[in-house]
PDB file of C-alpha atoms and ligand atoms in Angstrom:
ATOM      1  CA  UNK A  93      91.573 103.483 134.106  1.00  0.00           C
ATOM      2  CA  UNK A  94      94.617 101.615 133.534  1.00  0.00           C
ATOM      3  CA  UNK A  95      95.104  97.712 133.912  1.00  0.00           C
ATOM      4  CA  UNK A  96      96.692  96.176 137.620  1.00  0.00           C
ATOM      5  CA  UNK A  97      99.188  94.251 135.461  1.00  0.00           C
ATOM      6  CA  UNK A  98     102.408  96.846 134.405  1.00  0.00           C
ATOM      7  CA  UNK A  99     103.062  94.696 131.313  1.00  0.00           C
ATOM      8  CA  UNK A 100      99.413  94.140 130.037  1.00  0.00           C
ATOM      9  CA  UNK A 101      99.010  97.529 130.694  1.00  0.00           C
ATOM     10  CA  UNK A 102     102.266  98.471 128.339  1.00  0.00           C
ATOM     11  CA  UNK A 103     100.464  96.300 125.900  1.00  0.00           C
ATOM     12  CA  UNK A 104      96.803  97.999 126.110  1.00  0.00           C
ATOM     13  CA  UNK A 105      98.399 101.273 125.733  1.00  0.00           C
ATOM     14  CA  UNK A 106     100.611 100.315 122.711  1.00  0.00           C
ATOM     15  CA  UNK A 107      97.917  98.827 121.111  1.00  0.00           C
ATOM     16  CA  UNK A 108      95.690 101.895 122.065  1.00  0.00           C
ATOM     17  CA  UNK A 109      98.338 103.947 120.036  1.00  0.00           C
ATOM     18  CA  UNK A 110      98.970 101.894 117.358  1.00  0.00           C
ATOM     19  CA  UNK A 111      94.673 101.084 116.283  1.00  0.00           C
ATOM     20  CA  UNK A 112      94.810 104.774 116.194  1.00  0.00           C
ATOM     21  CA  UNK A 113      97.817 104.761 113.937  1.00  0.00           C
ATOM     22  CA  UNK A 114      96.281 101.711 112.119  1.00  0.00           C
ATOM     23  CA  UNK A 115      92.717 104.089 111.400  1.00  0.00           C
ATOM     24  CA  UNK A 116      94.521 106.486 110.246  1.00  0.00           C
ATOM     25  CA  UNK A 117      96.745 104.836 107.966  1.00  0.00           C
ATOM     26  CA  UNK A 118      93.938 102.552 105.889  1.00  0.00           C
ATOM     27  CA  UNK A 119      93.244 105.430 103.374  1.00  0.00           C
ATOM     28  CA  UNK A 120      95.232 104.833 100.329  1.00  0.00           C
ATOM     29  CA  UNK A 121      96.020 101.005 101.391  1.00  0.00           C
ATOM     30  CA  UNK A 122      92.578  98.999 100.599  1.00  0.00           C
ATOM     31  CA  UNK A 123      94.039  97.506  97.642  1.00  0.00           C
ATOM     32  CA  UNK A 124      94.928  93.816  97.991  1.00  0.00           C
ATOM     33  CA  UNK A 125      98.784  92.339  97.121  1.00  0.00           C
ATOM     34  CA  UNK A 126      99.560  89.131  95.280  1.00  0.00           C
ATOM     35  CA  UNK A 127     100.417  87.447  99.045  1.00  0.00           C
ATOM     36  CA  UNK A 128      98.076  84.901 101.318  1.00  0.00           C
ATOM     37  CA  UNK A 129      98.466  84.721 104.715  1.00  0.00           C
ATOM     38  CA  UNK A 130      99.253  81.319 106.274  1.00  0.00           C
ATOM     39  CA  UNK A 131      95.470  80.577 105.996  1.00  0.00           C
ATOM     40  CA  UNK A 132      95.919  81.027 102.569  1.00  0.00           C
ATOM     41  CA  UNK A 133      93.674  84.262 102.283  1.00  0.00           C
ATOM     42  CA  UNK A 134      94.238  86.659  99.767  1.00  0.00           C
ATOM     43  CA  UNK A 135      95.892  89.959 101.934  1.00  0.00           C
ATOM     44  CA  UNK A 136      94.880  93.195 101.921  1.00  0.00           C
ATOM     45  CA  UNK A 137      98.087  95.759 102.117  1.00  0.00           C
ATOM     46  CA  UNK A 138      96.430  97.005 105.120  1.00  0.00           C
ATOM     47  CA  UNK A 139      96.593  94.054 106.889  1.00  0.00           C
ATOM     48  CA  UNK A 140     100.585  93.397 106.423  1.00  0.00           C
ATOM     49  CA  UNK A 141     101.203  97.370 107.336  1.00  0.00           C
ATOM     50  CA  UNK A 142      99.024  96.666 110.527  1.00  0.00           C
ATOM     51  CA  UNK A 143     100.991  93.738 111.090  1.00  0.00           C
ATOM     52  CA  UNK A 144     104.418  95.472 110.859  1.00  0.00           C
ATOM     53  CA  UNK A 145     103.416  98.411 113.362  1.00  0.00           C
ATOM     54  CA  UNK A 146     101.753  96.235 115.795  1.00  0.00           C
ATOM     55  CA  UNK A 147     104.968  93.600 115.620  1.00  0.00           C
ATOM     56  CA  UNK A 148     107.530  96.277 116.065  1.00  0.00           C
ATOM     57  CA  UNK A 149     106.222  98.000 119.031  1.00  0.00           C
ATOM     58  CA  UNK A 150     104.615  94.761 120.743  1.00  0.00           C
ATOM     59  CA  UNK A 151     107.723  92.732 120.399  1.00  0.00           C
ATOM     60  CA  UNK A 152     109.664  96.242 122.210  1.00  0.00           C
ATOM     61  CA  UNK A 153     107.664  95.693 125.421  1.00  0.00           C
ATOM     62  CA  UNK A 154     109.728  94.157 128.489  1.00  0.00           C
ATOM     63  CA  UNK A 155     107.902  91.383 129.484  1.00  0.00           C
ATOM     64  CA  UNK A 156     106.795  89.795 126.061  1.00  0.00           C
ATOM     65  CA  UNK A 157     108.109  87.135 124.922  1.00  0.00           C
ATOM     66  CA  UNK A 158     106.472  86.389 121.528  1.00  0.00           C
ATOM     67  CA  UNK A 159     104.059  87.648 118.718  1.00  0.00           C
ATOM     68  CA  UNK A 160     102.028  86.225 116.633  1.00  0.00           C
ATOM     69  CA  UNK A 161      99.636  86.900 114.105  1.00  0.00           C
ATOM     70  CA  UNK A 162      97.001  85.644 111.228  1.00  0.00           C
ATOM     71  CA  UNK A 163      99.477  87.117 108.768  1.00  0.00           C
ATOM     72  CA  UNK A 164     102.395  85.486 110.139  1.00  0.00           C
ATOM     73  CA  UNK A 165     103.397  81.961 109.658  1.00  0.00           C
ATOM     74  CA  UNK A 166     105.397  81.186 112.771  1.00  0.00           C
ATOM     75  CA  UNK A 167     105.806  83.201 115.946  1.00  0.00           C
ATOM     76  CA  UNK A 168     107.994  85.850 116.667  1.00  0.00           C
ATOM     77  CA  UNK A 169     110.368  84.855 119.509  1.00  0.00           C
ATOM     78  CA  UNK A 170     111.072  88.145 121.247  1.00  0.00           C
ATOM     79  CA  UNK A 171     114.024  86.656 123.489  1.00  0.00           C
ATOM     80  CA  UNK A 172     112.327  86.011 126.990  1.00  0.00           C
ATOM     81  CA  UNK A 173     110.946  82.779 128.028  1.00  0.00           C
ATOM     82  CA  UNK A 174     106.778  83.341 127.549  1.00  0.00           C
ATOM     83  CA  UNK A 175     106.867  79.465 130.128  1.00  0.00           C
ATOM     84  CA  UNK A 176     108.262  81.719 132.665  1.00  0.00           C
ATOM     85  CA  UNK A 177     107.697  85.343 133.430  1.00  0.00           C
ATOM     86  CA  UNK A 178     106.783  86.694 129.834  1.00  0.00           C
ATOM     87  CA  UNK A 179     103.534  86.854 128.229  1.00  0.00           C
ATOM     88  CA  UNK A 180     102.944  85.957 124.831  1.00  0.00           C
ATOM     89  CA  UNK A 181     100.699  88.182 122.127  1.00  0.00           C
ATOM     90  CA  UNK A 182      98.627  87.023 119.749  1.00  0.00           C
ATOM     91  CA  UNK A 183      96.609  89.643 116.697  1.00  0.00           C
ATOM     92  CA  UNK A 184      94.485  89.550 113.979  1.00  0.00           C
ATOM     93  CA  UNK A 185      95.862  92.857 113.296  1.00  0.00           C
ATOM     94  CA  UNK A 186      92.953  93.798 110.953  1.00  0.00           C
ATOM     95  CA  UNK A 187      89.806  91.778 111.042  1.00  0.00           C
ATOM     96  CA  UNK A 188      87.354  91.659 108.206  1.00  0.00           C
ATOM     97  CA  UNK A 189      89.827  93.305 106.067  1.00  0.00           C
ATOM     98  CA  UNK A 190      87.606  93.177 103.145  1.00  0.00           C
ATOM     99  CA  UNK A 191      85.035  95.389 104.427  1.00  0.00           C
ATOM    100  CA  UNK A 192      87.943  98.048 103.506  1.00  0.00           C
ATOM    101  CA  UNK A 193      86.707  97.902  99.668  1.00  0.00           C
ATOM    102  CA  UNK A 194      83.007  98.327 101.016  1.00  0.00           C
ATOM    103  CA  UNK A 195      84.407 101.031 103.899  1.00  0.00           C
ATOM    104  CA  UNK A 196      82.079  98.740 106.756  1.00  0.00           C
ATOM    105  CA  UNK A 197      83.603  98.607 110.080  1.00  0.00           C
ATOM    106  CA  UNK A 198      86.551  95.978 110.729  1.00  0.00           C
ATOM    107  CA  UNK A 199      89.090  95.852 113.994  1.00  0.00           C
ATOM    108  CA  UNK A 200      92.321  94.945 115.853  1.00  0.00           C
ATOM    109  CA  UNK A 201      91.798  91.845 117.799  1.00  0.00           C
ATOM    110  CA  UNK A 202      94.341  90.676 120.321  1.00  0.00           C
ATOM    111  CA  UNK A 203      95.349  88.067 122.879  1.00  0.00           C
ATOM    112  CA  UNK A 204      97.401  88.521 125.739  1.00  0.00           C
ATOM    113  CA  UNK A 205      98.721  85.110 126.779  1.00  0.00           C
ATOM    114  CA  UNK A 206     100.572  83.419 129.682  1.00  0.00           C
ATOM    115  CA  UNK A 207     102.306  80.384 127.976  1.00  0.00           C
ATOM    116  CA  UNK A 208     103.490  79.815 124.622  1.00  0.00           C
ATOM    117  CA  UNK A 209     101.818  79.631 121.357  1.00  0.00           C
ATOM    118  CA  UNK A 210     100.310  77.933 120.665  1.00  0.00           C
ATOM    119  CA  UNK A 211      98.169  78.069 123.740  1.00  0.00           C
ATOM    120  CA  UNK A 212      94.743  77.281 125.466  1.00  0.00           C
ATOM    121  CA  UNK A 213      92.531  80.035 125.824  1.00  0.00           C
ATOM    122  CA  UNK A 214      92.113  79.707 129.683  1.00  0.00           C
ATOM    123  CA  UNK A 215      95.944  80.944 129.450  1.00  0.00           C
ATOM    124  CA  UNK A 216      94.654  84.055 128.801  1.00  0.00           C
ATOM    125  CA  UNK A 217      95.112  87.080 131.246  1.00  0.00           C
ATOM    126  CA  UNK A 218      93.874  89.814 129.102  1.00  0.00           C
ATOM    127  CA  UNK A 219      91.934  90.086 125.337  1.00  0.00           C
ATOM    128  CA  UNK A 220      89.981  92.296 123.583  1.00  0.00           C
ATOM    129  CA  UNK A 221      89.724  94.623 120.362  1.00  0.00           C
ATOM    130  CA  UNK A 222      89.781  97.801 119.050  1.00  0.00           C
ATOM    131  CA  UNK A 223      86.596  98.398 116.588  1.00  0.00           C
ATOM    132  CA  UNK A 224      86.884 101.047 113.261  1.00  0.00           C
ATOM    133  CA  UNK A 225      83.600 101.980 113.624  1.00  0.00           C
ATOM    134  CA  UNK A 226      81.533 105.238 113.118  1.00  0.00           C
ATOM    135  CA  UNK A 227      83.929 105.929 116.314  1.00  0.00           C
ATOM    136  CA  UNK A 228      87.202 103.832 117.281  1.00  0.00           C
ATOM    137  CA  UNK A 229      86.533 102.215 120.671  1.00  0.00           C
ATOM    138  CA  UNK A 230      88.559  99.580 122.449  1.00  0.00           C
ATOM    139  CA  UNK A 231      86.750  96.798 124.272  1.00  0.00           C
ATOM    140  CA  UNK A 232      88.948  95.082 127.368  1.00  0.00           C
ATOM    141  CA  UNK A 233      88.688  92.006 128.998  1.00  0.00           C
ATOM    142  CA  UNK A 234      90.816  91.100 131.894  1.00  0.00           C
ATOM    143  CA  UNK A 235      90.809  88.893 134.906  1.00  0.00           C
ATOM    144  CA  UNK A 236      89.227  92.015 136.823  1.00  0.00           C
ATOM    145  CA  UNK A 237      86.176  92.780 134.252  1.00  0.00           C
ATOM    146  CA  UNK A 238      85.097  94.401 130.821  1.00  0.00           C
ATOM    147  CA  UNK A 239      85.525  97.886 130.010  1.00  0.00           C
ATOM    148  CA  UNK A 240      84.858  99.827 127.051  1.00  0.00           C
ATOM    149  CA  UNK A 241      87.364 102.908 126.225  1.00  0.00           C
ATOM    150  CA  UNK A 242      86.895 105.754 123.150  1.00  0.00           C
ATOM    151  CA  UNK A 243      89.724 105.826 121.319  1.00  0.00           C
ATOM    152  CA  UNK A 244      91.313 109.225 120.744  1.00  0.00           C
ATOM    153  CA  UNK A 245      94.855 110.755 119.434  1.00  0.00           C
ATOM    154  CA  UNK A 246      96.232 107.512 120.638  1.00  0.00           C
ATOM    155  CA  UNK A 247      95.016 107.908 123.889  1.00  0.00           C
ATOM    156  CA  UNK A 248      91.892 105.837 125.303  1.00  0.00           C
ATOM    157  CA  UNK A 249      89.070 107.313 127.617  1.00  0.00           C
ATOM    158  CA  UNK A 250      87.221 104.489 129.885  1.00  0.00           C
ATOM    159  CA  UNK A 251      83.257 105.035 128.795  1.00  0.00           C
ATOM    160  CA  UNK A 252      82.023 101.548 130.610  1.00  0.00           C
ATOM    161  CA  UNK A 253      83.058  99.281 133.396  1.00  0.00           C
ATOM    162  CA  UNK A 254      82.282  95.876 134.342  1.00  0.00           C
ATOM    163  CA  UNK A 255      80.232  95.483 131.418  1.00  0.00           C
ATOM    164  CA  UNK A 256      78.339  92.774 130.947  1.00  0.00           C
ATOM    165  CA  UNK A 257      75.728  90.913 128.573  1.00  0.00           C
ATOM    166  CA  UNK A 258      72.030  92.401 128.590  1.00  0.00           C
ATOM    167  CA  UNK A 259      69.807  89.595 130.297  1.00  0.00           C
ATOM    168  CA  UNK A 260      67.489  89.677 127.221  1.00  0.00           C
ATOM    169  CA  UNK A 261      69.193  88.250 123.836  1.00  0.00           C
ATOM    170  CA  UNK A 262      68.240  90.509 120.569  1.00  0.00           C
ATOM    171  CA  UNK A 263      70.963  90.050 117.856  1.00  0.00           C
ATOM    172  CA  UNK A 264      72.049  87.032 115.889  1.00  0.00           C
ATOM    173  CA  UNK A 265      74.572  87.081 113.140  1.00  0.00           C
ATOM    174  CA  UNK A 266      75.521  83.764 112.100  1.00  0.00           C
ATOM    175  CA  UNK A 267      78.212  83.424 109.336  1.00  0.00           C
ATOM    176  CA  UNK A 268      79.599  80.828 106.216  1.00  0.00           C
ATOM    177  CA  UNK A 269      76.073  80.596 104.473  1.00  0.00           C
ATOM    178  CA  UNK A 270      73.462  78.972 104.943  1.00  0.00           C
ATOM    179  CA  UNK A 271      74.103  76.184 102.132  1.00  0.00           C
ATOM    180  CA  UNK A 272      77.044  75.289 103.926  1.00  0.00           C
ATOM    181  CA  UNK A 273      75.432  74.666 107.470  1.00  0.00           C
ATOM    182  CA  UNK A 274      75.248  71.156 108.935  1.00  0.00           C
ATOM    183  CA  UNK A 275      71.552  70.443 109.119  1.00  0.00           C
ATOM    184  CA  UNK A 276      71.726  70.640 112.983  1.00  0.00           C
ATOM    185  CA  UNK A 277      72.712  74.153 113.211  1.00  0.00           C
ATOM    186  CA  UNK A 278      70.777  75.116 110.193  1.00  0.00           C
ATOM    187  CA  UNK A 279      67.720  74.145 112.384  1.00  0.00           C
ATOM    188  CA  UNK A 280      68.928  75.862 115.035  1.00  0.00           C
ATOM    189  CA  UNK A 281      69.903  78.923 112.901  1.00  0.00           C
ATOM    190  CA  UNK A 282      65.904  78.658 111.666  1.00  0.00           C
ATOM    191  CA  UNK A 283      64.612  78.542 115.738  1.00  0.00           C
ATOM    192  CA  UNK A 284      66.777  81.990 115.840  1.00  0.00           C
ATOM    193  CA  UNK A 285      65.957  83.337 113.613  1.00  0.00           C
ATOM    194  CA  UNK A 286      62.168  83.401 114.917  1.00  0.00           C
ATOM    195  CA  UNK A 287      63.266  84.866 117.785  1.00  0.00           C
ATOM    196  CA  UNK A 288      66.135  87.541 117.251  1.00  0.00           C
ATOM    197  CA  UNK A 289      67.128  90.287 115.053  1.00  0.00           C
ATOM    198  CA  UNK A 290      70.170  89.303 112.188  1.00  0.00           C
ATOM    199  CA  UNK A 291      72.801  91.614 112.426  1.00  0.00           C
ATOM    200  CA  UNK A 292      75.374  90.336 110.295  1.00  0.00           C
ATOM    201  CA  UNK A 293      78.420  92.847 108.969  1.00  0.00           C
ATOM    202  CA  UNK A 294      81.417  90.579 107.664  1.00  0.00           C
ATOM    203  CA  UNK A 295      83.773  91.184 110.397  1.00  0.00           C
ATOM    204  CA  UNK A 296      83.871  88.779 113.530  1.00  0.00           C
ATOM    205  CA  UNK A 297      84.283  91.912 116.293  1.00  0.00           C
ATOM    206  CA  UNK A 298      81.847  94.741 114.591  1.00  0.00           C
ATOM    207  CA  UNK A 299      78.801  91.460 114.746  1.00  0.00           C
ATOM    208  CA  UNK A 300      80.657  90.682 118.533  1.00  0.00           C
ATOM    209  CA  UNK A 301      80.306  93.915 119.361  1.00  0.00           C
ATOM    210  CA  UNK A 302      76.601  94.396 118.727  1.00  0.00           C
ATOM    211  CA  UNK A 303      76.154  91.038 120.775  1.00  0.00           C
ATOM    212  CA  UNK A 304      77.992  92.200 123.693  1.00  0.00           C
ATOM    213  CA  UNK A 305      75.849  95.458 123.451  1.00  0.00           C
ATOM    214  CA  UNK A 306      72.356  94.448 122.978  1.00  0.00           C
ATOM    215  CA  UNK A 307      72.476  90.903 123.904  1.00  0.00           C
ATOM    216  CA  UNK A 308      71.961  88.331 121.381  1.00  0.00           C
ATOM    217  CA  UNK A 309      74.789  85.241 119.689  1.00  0.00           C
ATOM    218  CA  UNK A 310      77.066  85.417 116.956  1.00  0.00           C
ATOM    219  CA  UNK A 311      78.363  81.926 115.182  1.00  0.00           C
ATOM    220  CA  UNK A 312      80.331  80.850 112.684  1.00  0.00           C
ATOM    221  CA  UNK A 313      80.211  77.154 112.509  1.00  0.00           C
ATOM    222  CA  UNK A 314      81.776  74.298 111.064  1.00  0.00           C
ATOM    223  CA  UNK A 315      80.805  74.050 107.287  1.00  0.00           C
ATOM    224  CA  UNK A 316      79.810  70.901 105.319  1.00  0.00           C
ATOM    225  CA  UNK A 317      83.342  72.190 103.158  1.00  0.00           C
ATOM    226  CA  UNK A 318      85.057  72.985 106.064  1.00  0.00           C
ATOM    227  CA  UNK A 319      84.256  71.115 109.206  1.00  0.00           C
ATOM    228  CA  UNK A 320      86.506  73.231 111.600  1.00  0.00           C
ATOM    229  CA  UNK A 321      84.952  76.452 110.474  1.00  0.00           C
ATOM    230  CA  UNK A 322      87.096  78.944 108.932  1.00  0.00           C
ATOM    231  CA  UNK A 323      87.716  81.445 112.230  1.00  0.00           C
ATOM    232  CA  UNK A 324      91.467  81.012 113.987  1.00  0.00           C
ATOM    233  CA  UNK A 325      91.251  79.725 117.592  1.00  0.00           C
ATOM    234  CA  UNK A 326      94.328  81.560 118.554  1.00  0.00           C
ATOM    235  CA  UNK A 327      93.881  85.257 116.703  1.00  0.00           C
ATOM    236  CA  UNK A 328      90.187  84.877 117.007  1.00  0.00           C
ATOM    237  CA  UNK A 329      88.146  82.508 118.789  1.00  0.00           C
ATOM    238  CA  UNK A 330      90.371  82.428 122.460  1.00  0.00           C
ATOM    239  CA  UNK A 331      89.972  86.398 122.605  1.00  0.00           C
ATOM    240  CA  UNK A 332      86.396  87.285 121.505  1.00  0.00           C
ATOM    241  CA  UNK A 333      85.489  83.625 123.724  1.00  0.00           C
ATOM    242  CA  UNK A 334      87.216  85.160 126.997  1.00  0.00           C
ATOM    243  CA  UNK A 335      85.794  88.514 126.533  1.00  0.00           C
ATOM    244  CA  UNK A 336      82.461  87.027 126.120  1.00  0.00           C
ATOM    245  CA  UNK A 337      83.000  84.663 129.211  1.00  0.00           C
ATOM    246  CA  UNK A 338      84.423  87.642 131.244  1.00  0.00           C
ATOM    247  CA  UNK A 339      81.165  89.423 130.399  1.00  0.00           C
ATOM    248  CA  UNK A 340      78.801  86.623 131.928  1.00  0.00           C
ATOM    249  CA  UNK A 341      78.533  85.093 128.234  1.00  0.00           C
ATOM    250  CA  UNK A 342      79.768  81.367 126.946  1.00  0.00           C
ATOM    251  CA  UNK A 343      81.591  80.504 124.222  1.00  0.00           C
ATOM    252  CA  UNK A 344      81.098  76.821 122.415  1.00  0.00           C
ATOM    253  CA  UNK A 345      83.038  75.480 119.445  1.00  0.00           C
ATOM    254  CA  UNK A 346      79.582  73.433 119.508  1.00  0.00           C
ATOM    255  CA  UNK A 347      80.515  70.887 122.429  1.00  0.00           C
ATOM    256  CA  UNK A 348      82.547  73.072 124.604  1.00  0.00           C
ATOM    257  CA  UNK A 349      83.989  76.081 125.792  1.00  0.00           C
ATOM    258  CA  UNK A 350      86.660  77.559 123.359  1.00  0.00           C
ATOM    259  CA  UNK A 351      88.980  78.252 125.949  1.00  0.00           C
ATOM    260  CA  UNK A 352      89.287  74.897 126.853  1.00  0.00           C
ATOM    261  CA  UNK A 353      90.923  73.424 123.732  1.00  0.00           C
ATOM    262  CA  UNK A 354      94.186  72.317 123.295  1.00  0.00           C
ATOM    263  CA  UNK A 355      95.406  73.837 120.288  1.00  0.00           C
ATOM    264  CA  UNK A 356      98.017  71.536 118.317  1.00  0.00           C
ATOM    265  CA  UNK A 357      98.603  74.367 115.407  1.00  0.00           C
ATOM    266  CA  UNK A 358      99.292  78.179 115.339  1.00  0.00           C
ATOM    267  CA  UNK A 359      96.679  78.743 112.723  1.00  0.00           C
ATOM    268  CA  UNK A 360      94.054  76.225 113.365  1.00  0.00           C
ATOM    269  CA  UNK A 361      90.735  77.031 112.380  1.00  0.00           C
ATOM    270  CA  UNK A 362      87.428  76.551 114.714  1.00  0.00           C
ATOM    271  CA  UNK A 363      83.803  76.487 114.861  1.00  0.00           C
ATOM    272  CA  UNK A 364      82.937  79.491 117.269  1.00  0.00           C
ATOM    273  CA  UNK A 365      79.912  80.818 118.579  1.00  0.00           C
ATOM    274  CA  UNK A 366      79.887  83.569 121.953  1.00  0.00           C
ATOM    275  CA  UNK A 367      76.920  85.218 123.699  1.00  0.00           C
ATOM    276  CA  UNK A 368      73.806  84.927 125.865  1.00  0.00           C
ATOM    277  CA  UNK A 369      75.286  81.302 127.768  1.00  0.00           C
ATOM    278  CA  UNK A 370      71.204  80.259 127.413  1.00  0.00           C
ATOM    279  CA  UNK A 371      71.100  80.764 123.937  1.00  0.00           C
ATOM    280  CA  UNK A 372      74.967  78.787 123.914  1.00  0.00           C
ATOM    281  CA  UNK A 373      73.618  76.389 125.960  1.00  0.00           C
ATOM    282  CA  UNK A 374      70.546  74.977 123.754  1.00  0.00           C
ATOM    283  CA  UNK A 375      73.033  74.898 120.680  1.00  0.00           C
ATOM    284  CA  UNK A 376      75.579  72.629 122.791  1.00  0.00           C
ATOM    285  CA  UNK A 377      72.434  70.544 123.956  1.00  0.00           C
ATOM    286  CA  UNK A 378      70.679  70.212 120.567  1.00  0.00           C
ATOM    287  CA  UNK A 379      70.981  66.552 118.832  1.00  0.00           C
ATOM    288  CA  UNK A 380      74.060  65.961 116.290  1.00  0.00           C
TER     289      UNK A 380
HETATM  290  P1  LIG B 131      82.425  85.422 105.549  1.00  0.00           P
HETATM  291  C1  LIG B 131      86.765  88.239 108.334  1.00  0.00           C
HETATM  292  O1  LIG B 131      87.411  87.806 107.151  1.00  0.00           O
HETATM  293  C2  LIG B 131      86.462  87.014 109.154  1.00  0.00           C
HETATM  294  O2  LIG B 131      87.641  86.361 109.493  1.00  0.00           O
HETATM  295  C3  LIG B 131      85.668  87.409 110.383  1.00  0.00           C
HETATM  296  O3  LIG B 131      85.989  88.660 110.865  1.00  0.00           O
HETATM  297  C4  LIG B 131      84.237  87.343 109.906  1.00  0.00           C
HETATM  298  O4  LIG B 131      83.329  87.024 110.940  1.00  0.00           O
HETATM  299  C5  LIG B 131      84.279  86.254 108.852  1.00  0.00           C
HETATM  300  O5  LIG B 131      85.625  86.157 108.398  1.00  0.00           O
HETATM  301  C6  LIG B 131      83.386  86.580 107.678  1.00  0.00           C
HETATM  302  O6  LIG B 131      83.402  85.465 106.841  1.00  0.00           O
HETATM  303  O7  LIG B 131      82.489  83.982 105.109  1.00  0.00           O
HETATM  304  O8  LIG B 131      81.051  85.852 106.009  1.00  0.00           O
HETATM  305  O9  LIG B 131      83.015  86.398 104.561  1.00  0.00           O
END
C-alpha cells in the first residue's frame, strides 16, 4: 500500500531501500570511531555509514528541503524552502547503536516534517521506523493511520493496517536507572511495575515496538543528572510520540504532549514516555 502523499511516499520507499541496505551493511562495522555525535556520544561506524546513505538519497528527493540527523550537527539545506512546499527529514539513522556489540535489535527512526528544523512535532505529516529485528519490519504513521510492512530486498510488504494500541496495557520498559529517577516517577515506576511485564532492550523503537504490539508504556524520564532526559525531541521523541498518538496512544514529556513543544535547539534532549493514554494519563496527573 503506498502513502496518498507522492513525496512522503518517495521518502518511505527510499528509506524502505536504504534500512535494507543499512541491515545488510552492519556486519564488519560494530566497532566504534574516536568521533561523538553532537550529543556528545561516542559513535559507532555504523551509525555515520547509515548516516551517509540515508543523507545522500533523502536529500535527492524533489520535494525535501532539509536533513537532519543525531549524528549531524546542523541541518542539511537541500535547496528548497521546507516554510513553503518542501518537507523537511529528520533520522536517528541507527538507534541503540550499541546493541551492535551485543547483536540485540536496534532501528532507523525518522521524521517527516512540514516546517523547518527545528520543528514542533504536530508539524509532522508522516514518522515511523524500520526495526533490525529477528525480521526487518517498517512501522508507518501518517495522517491516514498505522501500518506495519515486512521488509524485503528493499522492497516493503503491508502486514497490518490501521493498527492500533491493544485496550489492555502489558509491557513497561522504563529507561536511565532507577538511581537516577526523580522520586515521583520512581513511585510511579514501583505502581508499574505491580502491574505490567518489564520489557526493556536498550533501544528506544525495539521497547516501542513491543508497546505498540502488546499494549503497555515505555519512558525514559528526566534524570536527577540530567533533568531533560537524555532522548532527542526531534530524531526521537516527535516520531515515536506521533506514531503512538496516531495509534490511539499519548505521549507526555511528563506535563504534556511531546508534539506540542516548541523546540529552541536541533539536538535538545527530552523526557519521553508513549503508550496506553490511561497509563500516560496517571503519570501526567501524579503529584511533583
Ligand atoms: P540507556 C539508544 O542509545 C537510546 O538513545 C535509545 O534508543 C534507548 O531507549 C536509550 O538510548 C537507552 O539508554 O541509558 O538505557 O543505555
Amino acid at each position: 500500500m503506498t502513502v496518498s502523499d507522492p513525496v512522503v511516499e518517495d521518502v518511505v520507499s527510499t528509506i524502505s531501500r536504504t534500512a535494507t541496505e543499512i541491515r545488510q551493511g552492519l556486519v564488519g562495522r560494530r566497532g566504534t570511531v574516536d568521533e561523538e555525535n553532537p550529543s556528545g556520544e561516542t559513535q559507532a561506524e555504523a551509525d555515520i555509514w547509515a548516516d551517509e546513505l540515508l543523507e545522500g538519497r533523502l536529500t535527492e528527493i524533489d520535494g525535501i528541503g532539509e536533513y537532519a540527523s543525531e549524528e549531524r550537527a546542523t541541518v542539511v539545506d537541500c535547496g528548497a524552502d521546507p516554510d513553503g512546499d518542501a518537507y523537511a527529514i529528520a533520522c536517528d539513522p541507527l538507534d541503540g547503536s550499541s546493541n551492535l556489540k551485543s547483536n540485540n535489535a536496534m532501528g532507523t527512526i525518522f521524521g517527516v516534517y512540514d516546517a523547518a528544523l527545528p520543528a514542533r512535532g504536530d508539524t509532522l505529516v508522516a514518522a515511523g521506523y524500520v526495526l533490525y529485528g529477528p525480521i526487518t519490519t517498517m512501522v508507518l504513521a501518517t495522517e491516514e493511520s498505522v501500518s506495519v510492512y515486512e521488509m524485503s530486498g528493499g522492497e516493503r510488504r503491508l502486514v497490518q493496517s490501521d493498527v492500533t494500541l491493544p485496550e489492555e496495557p502489558v509491557v513497561y520498559g522504563f529507561g536511565g536507572g532507577v538511581s537516577n529517577w526523580p522520586d515521583e516517577f520512581e513511585a510511579f515506576a514501583r505502581e508499574i511495575e505491580t502491574e505490567l511485564k518489564l520489557r526493556y532492550g536498550g533501544a528506544m523503537i525495539a521497547d516501542v515496538n513491543q508497546v505498540l504490539t502488546y499494549g503497555g508504556i515505555f519512558g525514559y524520564p528526566g534524570l536527577e543528572s540530567r533533568p531533560a532526559g537524555k532522548l532527542r525531541l526531534q530524531f526521537e521523541g516527535n516520531p515515536i510520540g506521533y506514531v503512538v498518538e496516531r495509534a490511539g496512544g499519548r505521549s507526555s514529556n511528563g506535563h504534556r504532549s511531546l508534539l506540542t513543544i516548541d523546540p529552541d535547539d536541533l539536538h535538545e534532549r527530552t523526557p519521553v514516555h508513549v503508550g496506553n493514554a490511561e497509563l500516560i494519563d496517571r503519570l501526567e496527573d501524579r503529584p511533583t
